Short mmCIF file of C-alpha atoms in Angstrom, two decimals:
data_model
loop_
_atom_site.label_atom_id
_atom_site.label_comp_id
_atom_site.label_asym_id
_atom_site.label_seq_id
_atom_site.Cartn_x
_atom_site.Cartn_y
_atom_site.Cartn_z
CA UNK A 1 22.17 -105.33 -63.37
CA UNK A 2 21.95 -101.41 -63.52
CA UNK A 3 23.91 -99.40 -60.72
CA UNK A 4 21.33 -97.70 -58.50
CA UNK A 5 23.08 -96.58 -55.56
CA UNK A 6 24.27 -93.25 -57.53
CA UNK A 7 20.88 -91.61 -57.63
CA UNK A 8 19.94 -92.74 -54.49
CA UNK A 9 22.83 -90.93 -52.70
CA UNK A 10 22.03 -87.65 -54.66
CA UNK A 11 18.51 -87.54 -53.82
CA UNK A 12 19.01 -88.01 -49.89
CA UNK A 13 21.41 -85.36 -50.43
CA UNK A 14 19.42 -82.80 -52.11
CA UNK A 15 16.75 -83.54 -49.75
CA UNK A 16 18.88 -83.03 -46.70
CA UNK A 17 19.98 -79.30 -48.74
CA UNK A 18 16.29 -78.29 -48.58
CA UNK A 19 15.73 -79.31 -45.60
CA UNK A 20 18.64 -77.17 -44.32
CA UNK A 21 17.35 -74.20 -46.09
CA UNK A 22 13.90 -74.52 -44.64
CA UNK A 23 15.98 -74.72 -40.69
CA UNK A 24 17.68 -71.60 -41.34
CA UNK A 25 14.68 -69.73 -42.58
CA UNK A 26 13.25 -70.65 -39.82
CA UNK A 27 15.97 -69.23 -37.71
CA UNK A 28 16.09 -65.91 -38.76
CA UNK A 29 13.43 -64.86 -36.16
CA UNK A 30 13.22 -65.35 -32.76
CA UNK A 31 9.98 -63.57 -31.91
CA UNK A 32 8.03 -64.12 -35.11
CA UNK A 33 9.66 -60.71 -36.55
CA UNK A 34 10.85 -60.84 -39.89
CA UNK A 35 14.33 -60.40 -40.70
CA UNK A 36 15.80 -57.48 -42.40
CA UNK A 37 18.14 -57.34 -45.57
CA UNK A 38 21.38 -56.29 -45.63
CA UNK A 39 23.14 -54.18 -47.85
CA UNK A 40 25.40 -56.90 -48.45
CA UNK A 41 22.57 -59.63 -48.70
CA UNK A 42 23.24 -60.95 -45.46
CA UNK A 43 19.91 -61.41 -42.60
CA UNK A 44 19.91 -59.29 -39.59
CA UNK A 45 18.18 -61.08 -36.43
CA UNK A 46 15.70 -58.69 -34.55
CA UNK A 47 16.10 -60.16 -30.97
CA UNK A 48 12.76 -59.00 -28.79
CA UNK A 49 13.82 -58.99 -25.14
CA UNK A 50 9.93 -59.56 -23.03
CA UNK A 51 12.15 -58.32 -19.71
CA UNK A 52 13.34 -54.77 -21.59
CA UNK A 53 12.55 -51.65 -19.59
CA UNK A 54 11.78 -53.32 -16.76
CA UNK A 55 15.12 -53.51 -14.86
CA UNK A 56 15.07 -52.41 -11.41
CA UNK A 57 18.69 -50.70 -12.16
CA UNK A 58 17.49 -48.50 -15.10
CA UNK A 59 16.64 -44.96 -14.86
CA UNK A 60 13.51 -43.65 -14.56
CA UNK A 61 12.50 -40.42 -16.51
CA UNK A 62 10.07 -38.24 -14.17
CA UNK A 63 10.35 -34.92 -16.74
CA UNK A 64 6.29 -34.03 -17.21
CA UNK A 65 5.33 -34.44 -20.70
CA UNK A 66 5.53 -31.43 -22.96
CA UNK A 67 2.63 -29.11 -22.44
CA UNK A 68 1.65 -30.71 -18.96
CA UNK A 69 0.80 -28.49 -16.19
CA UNK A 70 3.58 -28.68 -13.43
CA UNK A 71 2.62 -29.79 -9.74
CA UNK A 72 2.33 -27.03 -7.90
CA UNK A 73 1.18 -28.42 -4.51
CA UNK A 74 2.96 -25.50 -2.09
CA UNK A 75 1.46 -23.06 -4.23
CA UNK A 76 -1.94 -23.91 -4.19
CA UNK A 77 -1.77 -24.31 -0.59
CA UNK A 78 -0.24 -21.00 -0.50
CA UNK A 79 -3.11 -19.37 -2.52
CA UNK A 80 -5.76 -20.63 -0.45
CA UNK A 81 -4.57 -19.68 2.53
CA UNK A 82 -4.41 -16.04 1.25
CA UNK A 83 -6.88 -13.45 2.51
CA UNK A 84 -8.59 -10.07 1.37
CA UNK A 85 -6.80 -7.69 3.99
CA UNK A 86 -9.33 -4.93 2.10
CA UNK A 87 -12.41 -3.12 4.72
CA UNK A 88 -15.78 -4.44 3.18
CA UNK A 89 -18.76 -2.16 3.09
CA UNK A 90 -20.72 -4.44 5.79
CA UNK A 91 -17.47 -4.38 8.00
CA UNK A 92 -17.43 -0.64 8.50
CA UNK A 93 -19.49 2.43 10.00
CA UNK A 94 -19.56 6.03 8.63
CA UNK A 95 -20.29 9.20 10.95
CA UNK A 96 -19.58 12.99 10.03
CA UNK A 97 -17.65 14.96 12.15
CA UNK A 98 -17.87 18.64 12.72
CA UNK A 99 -17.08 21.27 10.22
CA UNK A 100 -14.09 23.25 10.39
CA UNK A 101 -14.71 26.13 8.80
CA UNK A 102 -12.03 28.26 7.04
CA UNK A 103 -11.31 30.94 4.69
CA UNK A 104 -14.65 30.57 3.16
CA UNK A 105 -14.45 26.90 3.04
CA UNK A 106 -17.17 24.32 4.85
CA UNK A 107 -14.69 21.13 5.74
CA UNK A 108 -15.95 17.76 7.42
CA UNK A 109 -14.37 15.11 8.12
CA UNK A 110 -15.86 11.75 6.98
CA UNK A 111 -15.31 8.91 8.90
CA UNK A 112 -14.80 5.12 7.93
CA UNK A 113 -14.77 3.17 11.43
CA UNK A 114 -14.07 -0.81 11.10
CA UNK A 115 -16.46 -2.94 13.32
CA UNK A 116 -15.73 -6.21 12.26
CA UNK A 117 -13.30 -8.80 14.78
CA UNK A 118 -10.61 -8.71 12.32
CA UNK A 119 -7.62 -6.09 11.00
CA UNK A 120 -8.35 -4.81 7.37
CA UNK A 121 -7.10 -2.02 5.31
CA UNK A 122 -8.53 1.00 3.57
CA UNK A 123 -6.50 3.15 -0.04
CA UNK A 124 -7.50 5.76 -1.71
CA UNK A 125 -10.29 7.88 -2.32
CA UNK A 126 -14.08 7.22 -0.86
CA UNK A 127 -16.66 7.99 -3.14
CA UNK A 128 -19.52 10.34 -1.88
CA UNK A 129 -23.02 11.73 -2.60
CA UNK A 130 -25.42 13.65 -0.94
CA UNK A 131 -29.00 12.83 -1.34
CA UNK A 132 -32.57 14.31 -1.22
CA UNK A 133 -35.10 12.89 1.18
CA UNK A 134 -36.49 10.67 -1.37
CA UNK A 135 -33.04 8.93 -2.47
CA UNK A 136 -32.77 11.33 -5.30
CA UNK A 137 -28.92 12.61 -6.02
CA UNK A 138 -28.36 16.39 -5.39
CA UNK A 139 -25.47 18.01 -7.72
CA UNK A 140 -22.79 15.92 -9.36
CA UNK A 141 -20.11 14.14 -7.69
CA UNK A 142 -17.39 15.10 -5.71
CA UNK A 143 -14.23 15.79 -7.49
CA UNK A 144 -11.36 13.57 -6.05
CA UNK A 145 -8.47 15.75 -4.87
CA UNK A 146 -5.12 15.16 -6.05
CA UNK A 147 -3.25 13.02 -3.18
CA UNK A 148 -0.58 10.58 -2.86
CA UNK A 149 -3.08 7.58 -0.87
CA UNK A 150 -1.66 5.21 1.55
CA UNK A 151 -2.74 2.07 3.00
CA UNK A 152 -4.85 2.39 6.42
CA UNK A 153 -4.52 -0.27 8.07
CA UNK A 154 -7.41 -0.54 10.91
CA UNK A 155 -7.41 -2.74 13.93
CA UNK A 156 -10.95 -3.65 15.38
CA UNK A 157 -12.55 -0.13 16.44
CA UNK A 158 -10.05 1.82 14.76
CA UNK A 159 -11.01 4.46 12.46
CA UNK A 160 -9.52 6.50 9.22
CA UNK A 161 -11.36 10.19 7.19
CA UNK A 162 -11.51 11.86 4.60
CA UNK A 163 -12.19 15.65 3.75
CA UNK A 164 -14.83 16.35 2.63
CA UNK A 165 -15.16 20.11 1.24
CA UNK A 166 -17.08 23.10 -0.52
CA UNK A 167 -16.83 27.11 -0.39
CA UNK A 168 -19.73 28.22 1.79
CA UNK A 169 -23.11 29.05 -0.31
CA UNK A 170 -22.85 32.64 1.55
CA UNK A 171 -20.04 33.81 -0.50
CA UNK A 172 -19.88 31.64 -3.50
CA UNK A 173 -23.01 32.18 -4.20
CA UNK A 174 -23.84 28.52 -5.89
CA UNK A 175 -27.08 27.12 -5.89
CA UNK A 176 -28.03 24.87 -3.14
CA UNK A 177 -30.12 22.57 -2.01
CA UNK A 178 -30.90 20.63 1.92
CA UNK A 179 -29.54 16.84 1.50
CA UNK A 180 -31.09 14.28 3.88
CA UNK A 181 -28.38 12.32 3.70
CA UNK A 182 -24.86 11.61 2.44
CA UNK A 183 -23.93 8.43 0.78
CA UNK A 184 -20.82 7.17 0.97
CA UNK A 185 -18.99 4.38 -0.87
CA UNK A 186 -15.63 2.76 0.81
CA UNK A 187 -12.88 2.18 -1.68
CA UNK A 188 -12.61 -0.61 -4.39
CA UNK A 189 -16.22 -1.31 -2.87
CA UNK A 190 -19.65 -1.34 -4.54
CA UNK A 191 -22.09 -0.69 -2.19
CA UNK A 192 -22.16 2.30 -0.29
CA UNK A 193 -22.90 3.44 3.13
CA UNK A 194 -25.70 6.13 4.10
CA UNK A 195 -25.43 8.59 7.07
CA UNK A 196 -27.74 11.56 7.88
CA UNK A 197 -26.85 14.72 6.73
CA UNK A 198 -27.38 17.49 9.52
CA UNK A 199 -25.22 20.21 8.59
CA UNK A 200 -27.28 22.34 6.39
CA UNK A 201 -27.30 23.53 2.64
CA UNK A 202 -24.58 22.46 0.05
CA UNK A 203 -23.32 23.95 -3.53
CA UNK A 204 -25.41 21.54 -5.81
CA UNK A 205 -25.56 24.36 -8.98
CA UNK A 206 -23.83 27.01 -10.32
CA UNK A 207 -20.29 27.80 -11.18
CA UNK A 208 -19.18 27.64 -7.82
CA UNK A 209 -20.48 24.66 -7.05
CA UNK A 210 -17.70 21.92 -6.83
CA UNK A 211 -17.58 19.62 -3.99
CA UNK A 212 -14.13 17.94 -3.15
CA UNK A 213 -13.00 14.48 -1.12
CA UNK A 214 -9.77 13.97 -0.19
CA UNK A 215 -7.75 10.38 0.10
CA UNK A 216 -8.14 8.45 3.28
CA UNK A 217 -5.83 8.80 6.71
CA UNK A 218 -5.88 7.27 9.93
CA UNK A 219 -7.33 9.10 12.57
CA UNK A 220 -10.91 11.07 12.78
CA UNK A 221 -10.19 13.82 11.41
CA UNK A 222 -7.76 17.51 12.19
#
């Protein structure tokens, strides 16, 4: 009778081999990620932790990301709690004081008076025109005199001038012309203010014909 125990112990042991093989394959993933080589031939075992990131002890990056605009919460508050300190046309009143005449020179004082309930602040030059009675510009603009402007600041019913000036027709001999009014424009302001002109003939033609305004001061006038 034939031997058969021999090949019966080899096959139970080459199937217990394979089935080894497939256990360790197996192995070499935890999270369903697939091992990777080695150099040396060797598997390494990528370990995927659910609970990563998430401990309470860790630190937490709060850098903004790159190009993000910053939070700027004390600034924005600051810039809307800003105000224009500047005297708006509809805030203010012009009149024309007397002239002052000298050395062949007509001078009046323009005058910017602030009527609104709140403290604002005039710089610089005013710009001027005088005007026919049907709203028609006589001569060119006044020339802004060189000055060195300051801020006015005006309380409620306070008032700042400027000069306005022109060699009397009489001697300079410049054409003229009546205006019915004078326009006047406060500064860094569009729209202009209109007061009647009762002072006679200006320059508005002719060599001699320049009209000059000077910057703005506190006060009514010299």
């Amino acid at each position: 009778m034939a031997n058969t125990s021999q090949p019966l112990r080899r096959t139970a042991l080459l199937a217990s081999g394979v089935a080894l093989v497939g256990l360790l394959s197996a192995c070499g993933t935890e999270s369903g990620t697939p091992s990777t080589p080695r150099p040396d031939g060797s598997a390494r075992t990528t370990v995927t932790d659910p609970g990563a990131g998430t401990d309470p002890g860790a630190a937490t990056d709060t850098s903004p990301a790159v190009g993000a605009a910053p939070s700027d919460t004390a600034g924005s508050a600051s810039a809307s709690g800003r105000t224009d300190g500047r005297c708006h046309t509809s805030e203010l009143r012009v009149t024309v004081g007397r002239v002052d005449p000298g050395a062949g020179q007509r001078n009046f004082p323009v005058v910017l008076t602030n009527t609104a309930d709140r403290t604002c602040t005039l710089y610089g030059h005013p710009g001027a025109a005088f005007l026919d009675a049907s709203g028609k510009q006589l001569g060119p603009d006044p020339e802004r005199r060189p000055a060195s402007p300051r801020t006015v600041t005006l309380t409620p019913g306070e008032s700042a001038w400027a000069g306005l000036s022109f060699s009397s027709p009489e001697i300079s001999g410049a054409r003229t012309a009546t205006p019915a009014a004078l326009l006047v424009t406060p500064p860094d302001e569009h729209d202009p203010l209109k007061v009647k002109w009762t002072a006679g003939e200006v320059p508005v033609g002719g060599d001699e014909s320049s009209v000059s305004v000077t910057a703005l001061e506190a006060g009514t006038g010299p």
